[in-house]
GROMACS .gro file of C-alpha atoms in nm:
model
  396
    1UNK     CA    1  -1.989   3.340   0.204
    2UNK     CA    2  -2.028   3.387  -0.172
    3UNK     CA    3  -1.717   3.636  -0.198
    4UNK     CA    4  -1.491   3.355  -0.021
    5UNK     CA    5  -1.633   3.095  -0.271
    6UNK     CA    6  -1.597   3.332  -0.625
    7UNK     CA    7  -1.226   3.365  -0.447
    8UNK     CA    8  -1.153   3.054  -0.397
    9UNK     CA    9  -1.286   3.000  -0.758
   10UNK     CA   10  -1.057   3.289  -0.856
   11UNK     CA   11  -0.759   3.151  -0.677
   12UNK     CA   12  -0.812   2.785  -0.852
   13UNK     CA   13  -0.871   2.880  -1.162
   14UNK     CA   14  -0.539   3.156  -1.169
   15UNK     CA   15  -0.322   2.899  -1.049
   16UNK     CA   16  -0.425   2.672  -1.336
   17UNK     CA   17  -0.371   2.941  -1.625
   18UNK     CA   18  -0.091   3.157  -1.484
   19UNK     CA   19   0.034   3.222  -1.882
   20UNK     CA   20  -0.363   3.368  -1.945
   21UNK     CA   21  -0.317   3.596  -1.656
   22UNK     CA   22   0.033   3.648  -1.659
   23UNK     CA   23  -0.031   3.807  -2.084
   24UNK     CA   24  -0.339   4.005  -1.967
   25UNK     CA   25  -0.150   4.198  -1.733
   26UNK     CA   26   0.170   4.237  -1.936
   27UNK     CA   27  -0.062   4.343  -2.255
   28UNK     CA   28  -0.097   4.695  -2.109
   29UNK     CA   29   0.238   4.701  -2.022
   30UNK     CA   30   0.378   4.649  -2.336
   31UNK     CA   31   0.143   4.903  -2.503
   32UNK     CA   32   0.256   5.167  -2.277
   33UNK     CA   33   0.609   5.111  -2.301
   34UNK     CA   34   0.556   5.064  -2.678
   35UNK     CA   35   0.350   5.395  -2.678
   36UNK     CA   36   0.586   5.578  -2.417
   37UNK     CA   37   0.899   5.529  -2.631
   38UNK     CA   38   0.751   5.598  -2.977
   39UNK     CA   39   0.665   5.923  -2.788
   40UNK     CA   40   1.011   5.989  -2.661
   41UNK     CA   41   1.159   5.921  -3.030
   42UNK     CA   42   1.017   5.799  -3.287
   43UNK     CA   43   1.240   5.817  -3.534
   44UNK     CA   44   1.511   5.551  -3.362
   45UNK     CA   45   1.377   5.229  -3.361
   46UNK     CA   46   1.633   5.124  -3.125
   47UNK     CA   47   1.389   5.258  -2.851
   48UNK     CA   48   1.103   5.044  -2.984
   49UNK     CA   49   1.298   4.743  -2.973
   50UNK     CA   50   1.472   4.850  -2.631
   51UNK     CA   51   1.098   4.886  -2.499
   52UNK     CA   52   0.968   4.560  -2.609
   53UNK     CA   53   1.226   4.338  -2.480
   54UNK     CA   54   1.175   4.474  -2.156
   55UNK     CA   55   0.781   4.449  -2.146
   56UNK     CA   56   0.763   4.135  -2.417
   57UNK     CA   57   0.904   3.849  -2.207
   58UNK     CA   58   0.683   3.950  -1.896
   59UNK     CA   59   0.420   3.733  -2.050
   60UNK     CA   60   0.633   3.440  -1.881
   61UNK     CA   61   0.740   3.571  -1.630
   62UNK     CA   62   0.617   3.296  -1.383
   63UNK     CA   63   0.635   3.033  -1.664
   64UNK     CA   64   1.028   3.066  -1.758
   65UNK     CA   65   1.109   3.333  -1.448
   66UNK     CA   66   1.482   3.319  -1.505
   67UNK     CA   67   1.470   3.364  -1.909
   68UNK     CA   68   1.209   3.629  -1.862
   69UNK     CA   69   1.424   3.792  -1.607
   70UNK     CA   70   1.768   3.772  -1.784
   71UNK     CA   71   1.637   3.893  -2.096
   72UNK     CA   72   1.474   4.219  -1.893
   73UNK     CA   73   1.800   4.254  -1.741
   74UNK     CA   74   2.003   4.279  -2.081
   75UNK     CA   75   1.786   4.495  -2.233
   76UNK     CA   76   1.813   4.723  -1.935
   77UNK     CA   77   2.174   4.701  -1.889
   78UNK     CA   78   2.176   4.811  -2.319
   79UNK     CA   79   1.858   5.076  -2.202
   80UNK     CA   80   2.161   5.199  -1.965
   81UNK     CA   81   2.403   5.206  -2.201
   82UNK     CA   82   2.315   5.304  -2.539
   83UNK     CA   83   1.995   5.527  -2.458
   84UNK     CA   84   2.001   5.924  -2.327
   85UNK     CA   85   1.674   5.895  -2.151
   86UNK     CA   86   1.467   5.692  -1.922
   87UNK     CA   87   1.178   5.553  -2.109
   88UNK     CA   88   0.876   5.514  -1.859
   89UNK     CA   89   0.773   5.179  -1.977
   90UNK     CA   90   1.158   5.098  -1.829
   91UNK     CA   91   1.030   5.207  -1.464
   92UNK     CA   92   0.743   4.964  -1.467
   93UNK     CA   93   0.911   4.640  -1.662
   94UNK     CA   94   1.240   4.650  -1.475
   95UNK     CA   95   1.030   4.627  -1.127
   96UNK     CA   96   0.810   4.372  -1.234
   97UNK     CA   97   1.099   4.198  -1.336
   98UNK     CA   98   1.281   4.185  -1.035
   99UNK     CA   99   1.016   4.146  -0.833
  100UNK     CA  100   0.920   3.768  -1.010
  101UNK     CA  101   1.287   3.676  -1.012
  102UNK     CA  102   1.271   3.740  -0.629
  103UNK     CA  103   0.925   3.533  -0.587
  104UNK     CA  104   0.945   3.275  -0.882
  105UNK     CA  105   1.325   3.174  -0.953
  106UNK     CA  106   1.538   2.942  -0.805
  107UNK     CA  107   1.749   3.093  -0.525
  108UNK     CA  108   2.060   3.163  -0.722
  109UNK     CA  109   1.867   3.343  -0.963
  110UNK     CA  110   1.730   3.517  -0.706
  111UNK     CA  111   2.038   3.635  -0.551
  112UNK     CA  112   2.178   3.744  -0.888
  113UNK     CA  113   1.875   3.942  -0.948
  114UNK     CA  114   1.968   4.127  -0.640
  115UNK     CA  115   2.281   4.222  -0.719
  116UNK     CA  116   2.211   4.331  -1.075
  117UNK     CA  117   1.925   4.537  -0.978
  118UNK     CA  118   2.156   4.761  -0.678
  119UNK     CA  119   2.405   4.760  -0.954
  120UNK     CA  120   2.160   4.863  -1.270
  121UNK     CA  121   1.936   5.075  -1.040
  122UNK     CA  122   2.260   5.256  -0.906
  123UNK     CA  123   2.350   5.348  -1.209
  124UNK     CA  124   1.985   5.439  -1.356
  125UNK     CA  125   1.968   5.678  -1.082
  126UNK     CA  126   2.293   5.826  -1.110
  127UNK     CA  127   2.267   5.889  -1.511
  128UNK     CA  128   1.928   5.953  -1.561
  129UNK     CA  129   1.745   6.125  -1.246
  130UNK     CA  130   2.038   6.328  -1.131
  131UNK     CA  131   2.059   6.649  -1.319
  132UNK     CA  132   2.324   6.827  -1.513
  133UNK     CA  133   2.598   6.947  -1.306
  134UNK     CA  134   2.483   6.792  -0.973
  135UNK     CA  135   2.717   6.769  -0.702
  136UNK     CA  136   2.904   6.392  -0.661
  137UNK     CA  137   2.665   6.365  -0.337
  138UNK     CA  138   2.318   6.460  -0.483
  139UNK     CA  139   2.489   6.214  -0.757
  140UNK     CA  140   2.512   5.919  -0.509
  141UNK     CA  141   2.247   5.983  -0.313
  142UNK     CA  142   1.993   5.956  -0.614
  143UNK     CA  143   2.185   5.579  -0.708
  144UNK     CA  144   2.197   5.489  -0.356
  145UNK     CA  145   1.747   5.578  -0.346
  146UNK     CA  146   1.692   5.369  -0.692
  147UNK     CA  147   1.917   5.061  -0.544
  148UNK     CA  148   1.738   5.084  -0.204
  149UNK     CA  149   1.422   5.104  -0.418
  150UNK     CA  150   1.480   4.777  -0.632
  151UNK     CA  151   1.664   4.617  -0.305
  152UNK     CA  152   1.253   4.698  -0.132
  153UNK     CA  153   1.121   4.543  -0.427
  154UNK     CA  154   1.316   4.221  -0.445
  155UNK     CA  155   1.244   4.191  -0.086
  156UNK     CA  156   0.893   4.188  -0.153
  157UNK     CA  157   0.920   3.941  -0.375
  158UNK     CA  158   1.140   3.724  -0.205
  159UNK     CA  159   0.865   3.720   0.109
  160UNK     CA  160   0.616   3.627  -0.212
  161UNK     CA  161   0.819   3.354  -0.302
  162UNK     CA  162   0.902   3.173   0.071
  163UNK     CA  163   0.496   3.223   0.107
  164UNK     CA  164   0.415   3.048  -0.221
  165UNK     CA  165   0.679   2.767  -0.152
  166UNK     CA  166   0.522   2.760   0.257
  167UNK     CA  167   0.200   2.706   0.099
  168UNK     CA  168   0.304   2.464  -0.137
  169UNK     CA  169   0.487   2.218   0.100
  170UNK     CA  170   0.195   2.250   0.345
  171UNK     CA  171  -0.042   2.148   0.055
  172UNK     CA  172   0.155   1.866  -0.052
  173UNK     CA  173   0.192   1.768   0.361
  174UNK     CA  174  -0.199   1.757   0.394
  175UNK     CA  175  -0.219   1.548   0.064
  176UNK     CA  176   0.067   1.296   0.204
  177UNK     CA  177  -0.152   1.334   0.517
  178UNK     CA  178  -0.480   1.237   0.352
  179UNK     CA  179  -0.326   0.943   0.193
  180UNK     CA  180  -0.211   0.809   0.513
  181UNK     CA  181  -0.550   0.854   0.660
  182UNK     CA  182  -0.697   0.664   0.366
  183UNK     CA  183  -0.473   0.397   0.414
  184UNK     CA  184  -0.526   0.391   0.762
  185UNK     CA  185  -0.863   0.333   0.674
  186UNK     CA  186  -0.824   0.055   0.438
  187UNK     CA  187  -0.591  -0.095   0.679
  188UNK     CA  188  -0.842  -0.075   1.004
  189UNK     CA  189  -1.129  -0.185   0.732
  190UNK     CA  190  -0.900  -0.502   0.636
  191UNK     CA  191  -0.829  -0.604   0.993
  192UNK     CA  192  -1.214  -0.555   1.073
  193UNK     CA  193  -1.319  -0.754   0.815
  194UNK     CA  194  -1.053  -1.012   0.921
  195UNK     CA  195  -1.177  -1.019   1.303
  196UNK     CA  196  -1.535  -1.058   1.165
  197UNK     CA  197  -1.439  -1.342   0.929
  198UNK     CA  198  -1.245  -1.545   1.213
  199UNK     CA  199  -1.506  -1.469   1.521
  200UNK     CA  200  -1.806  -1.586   1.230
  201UNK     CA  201  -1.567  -1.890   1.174
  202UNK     CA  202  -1.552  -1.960   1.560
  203UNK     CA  203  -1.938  -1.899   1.615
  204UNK     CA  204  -2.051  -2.083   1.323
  205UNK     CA  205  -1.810  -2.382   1.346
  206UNK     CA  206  -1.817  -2.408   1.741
  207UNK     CA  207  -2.206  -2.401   1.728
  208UNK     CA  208  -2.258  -2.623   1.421
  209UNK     CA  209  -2.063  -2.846   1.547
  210UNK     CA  210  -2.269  -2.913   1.884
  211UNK     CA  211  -2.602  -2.869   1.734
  212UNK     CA  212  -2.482  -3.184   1.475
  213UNK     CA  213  -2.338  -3.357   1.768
  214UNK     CA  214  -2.675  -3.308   1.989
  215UNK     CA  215  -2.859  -3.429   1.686
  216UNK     CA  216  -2.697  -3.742   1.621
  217UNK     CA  217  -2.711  -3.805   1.982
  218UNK     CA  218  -3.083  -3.710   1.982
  219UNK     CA  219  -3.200  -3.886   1.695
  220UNK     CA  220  -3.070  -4.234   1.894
  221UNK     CA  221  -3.128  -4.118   2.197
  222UNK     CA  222  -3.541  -4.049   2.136
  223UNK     CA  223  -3.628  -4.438   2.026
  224UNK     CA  224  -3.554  -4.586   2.392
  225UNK     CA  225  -3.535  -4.246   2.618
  226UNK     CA  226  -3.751  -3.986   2.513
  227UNK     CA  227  -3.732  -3.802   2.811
  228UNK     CA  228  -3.309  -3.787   2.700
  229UNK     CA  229  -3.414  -3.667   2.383
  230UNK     CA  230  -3.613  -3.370   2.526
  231UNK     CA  231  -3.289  -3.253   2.671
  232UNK     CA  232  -3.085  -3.279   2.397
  233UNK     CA  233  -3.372  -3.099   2.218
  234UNK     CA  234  -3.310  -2.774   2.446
  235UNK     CA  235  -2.977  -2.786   2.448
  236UNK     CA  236  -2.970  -2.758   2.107
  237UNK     CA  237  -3.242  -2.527   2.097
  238UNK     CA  238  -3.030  -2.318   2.358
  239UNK     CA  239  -2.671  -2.315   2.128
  240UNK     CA  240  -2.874  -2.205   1.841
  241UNK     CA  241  -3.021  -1.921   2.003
  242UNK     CA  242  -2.658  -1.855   2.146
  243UNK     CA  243  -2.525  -1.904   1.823
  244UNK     CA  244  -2.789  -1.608   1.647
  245UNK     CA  245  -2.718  -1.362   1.891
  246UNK     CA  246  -2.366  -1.404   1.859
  247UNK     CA  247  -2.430  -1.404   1.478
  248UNK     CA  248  -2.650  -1.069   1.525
  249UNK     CA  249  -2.376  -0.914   1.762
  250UNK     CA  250  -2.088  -0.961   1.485
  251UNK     CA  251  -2.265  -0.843   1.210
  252UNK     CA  252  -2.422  -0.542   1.334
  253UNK     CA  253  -2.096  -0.373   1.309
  254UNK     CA  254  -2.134  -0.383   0.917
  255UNK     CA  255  -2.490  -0.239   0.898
  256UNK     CA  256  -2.545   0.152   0.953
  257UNK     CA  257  -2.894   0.164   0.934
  258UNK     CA  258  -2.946  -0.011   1.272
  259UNK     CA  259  -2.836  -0.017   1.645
  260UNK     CA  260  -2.551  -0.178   1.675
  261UNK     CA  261  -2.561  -0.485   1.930
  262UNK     CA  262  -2.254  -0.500   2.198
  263UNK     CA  263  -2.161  -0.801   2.389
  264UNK     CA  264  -1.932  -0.924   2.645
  265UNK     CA  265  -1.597  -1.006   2.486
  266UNK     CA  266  -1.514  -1.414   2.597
  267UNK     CA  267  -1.233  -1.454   2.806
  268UNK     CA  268  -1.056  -1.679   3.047
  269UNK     CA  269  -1.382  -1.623   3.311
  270UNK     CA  270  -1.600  -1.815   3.057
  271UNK     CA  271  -1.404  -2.125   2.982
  272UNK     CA  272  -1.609  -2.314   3.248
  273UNK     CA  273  -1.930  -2.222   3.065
  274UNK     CA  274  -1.733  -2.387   2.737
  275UNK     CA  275  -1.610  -2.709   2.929
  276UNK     CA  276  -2.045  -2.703   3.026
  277UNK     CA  277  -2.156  -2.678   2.707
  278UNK     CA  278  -1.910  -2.910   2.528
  279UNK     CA  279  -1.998  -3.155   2.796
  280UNK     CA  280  -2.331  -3.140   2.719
  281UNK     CA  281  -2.267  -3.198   2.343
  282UNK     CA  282  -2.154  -3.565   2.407
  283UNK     CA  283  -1.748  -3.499   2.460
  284UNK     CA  284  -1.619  -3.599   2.785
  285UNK     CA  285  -1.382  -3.307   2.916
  286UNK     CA  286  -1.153  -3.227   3.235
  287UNK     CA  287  -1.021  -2.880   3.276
  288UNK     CA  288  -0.744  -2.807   3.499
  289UNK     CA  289  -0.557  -2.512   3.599
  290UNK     CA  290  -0.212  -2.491   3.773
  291UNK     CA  291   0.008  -2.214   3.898
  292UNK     CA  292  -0.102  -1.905   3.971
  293UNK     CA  293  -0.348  -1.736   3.803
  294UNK     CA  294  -0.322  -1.351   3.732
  295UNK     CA  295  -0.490  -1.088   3.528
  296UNK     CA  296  -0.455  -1.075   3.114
  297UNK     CA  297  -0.559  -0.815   2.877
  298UNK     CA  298  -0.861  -0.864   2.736
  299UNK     CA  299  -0.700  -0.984   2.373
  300UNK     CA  300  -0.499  -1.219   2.543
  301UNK     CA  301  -0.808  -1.367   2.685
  302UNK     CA  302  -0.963  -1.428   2.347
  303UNK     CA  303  -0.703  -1.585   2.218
  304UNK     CA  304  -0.694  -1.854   2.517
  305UNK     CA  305  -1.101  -1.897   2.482
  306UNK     CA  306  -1.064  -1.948   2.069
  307UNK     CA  307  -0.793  -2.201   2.156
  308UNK     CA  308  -0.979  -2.391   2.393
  309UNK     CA  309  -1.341  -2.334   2.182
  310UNK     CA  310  -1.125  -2.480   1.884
  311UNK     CA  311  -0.950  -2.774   1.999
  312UNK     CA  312  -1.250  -2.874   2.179
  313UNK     CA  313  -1.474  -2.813   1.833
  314UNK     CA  314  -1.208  -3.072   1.673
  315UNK     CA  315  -1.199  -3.337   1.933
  316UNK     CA  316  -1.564  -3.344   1.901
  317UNK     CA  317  -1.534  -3.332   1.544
  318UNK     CA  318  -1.261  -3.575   1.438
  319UNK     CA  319  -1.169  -3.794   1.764
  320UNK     CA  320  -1.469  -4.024   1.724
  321UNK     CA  321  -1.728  -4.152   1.982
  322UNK     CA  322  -1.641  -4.189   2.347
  323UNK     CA  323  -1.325  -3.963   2.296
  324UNK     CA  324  -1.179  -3.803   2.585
  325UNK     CA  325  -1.018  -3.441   2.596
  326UNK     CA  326  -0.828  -3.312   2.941
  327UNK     CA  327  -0.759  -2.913   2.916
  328UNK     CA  328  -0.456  -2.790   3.091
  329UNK     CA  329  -0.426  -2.393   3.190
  330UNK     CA  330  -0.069  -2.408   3.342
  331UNK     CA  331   0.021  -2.043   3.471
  332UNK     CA  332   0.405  -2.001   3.435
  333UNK     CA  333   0.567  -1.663   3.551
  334UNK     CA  334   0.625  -1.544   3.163
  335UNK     CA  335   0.400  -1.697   3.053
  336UNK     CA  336   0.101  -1.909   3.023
  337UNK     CA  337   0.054  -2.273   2.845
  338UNK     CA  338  -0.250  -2.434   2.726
  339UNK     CA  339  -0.269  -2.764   2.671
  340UNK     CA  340  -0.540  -2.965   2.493
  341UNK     CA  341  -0.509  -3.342   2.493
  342UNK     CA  342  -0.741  -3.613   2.358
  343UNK     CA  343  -0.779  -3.998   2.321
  344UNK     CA  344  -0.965  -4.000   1.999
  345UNK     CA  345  -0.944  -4.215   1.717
  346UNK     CA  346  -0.877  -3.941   1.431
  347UNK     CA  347  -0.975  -4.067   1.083
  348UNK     CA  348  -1.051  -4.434   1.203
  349UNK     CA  349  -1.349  -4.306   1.412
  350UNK     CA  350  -1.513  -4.233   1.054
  351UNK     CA  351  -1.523  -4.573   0.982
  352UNK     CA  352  -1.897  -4.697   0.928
  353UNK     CA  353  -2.033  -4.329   1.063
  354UNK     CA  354  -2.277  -4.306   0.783
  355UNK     CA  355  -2.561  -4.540   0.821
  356UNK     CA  356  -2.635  -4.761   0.535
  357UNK     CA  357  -2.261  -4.808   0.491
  358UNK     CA  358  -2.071  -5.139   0.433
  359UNK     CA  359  -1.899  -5.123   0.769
  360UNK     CA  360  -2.210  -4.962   1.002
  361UNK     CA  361  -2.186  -5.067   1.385
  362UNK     CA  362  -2.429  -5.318   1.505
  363UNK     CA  363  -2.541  -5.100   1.767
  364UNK     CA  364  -2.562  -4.695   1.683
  365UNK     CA  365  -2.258  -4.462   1.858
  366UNK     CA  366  -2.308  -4.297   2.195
  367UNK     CA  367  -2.525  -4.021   2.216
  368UNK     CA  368  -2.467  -3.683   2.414
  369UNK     CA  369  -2.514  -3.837   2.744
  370UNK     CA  370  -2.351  -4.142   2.664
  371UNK     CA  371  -2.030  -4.074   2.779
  372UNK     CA  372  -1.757  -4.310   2.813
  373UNK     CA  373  -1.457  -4.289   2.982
  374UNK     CA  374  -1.107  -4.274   2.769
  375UNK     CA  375  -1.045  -4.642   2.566
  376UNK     CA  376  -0.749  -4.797   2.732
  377UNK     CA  377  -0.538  -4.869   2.391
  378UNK     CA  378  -0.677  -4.576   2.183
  379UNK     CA  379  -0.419  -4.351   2.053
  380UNK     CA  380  -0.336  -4.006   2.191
  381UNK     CA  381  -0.318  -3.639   2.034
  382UNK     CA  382  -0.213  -3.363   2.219
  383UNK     CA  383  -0.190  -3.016   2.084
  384UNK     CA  384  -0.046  -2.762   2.309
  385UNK     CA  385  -0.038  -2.379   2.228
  386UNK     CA  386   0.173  -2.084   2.434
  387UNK     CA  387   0.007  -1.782   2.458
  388UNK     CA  388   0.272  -1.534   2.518
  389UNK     CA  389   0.213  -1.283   2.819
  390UNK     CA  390   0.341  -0.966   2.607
  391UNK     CA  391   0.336  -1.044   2.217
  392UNK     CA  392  -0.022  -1.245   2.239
  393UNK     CA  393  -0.048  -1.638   2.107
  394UNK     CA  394   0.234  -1.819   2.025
  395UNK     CA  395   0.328  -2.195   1.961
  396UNK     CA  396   0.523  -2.355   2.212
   0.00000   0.00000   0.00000
């Protein structure tokens, strides 16, 4: 475990100073080839020079591959044609060169290493490591074994280089695939936080909105019936209770450090229970359903019961006392229509609400149980939505 990690340390910090690694292993290199030519002759300094411009630019060799390699490759071409002998420092550099054009250049370079390797290695072989008065075939077969040996190393190389550029691409795919994932995350987060923030609107609005409506009606309601007032007192009791666990549900999703709460999505099977308790908040409803029904996905379902919770919650909100709302569930082949119409007053119902106010009723408004069936001349609102079978709600 702690060789893999001083690797992987290794590997890091190589990659991010390839010209510190790249001069501490051409440093002996250059000595030697410095050290084997003075010892070949030392009196031409044409062999010096010869020896460090083949050893010098391997310092950068994966920095600048192609100048590295192209100034290797003319000092060997003027090694082969100036020079008698084969300096040894010329049998190390001239591999080493090839070998990073094969792994580090661009492919042209590459394949232009190739062929000026066979071709210099050809001839290497055939001047310098065939001897005197060798037959044409000993003469051939020598340059044929130093151009298959140079053609071995480029391969090498070349395998080096597809690895290193395999490697690369699959780095660069898992950082593409990380940032995706990240944004996937911020995405799901956003639309999380979005669900919370409209199902806490629903709860909290929906429930407030009852418990004020029970209250007003309760407050009347307990000077001449007490025994009314005791009802409306549970009821309220009851939406507030219905209200918190709904409350506790929701936001249980945002806390780690606790069990997380599950309940029963709402759907079409519990707009009865909402016509029941809306009823018993003072609005007078009738819910009817036509057609056919049929089974919905479970979205689909929400979407109908937050249509119906909030038209409902604004009729009891805006239409004034002794307003009347009718829901409509009409179940169409494509598609199914809900309908939500009321006989309320709108803003004119606000008239006088407050008590203490210039225009204040002789008589207090309606409470819960008061209901009263729709005014004959009142005005009325409909609002109809179209929740689409396939694409969820719509307006229609």
């Amino acid at each position: 475990m702690q060789t893999t990690s001083l690797v992987e340390r290794w590997n890091r910090w190589s990659r991010a100073h390839v010209g510190t690694v790249d001069a501490v292993l051409a440093g002996p290199i250059v000595l030697f080839a410095v050290a084997a030519a003075l010892a070949v002759d030392e009196s031409s300094p044409a062999v010096v020079v010869v020896a460090l411009a083949l050893s010098v630019p391997l310092v950068w060799r994966r920095m600048y591959p192609v100048a590295a390699g192209g100034i290797v490759a003319v000092a060997s071409y003027a090694h082969l044609a100036f020079l008698p002998e084969l300096g040894p420092g010329t049998a190390i550099a001239v591999p080493v060169a090839v070998y990073s054009l094969a792994a580090y250049a661009p492919r042209w370079a590459a394949n232009v290493a190739l062929v000026a390797a066979v071709a210099g290695g050809a001839g290497a072989g055939a001047r310098y490591l065939s001897p005197p008065g060798s037959r044409p075939f000993d003469v051939a077969v020598m340059a044929v074994l130093v151009a298959v040996f140079l053609g071995g190393i480029w391969a090498f190389g070349r395998v080096r280089g597809l690895r290193l550029r395999e490697v690369t691409s699959l780095t660069e795919r898992n950082r593409l695939l990380e940032l995706e994932r990240l944004k996937e995350a911020e995405l799901a987060a956003t639309q999380e936080r979005t669900r919370i923030a409209r199902e806490m609107h629903d709860i909290v609005a929906h429930s407030l909105t009852a418990i004020i409506a029970q209250a007003d009606g309760g407050r009347y309601a307990a000077a001449q019936h007490p025994e009314t007032a005791t009802e409306v007192f549970a009821t309220i009791s009851e939406t507030g209770r219905g209200a918190l666990t709904d409350m506790r549900s929701l936001l249980s999703v945002l806390r780690e450090d606790s069990p997380r709460e599950f309940t029963t999505t709402p759907g079409l099977g519990d707009l009865g229970a909402l016509i029941d308790r809306m009823g018993d908040s003072g609005l007078d409803v009738t819910f009817t359903e036509t057609g056919t029904p049929r089974e919905v996905s479970d979205g689909l379902g929400l979407s109908v019961y937050r249509i119906v919770q909030e038209s409902l919650t604004n009729v009891l909100k805006h239409a004034g006392p002794s307003a009347h709302a009718e829901v409509t569930l009409d179940w169409r082949p494509d598609r199914l229509v809900v309908e939500t119409v009321d006989d309320g007053r709108g803003a004119a119902a606000r008239v006088g609400a407050r008590a203490g106010g210039p225009g204040r009723p002789p008589h207090p408004p309606p409470g819960p149980v008061a209901r009263r069936p729709p005014g004959g001349g009142a005005a009325r609102a409909r609002r109809r939505w179209v929740p689409c079978s396939r694409h969820g709600p719509c307006l229609g």
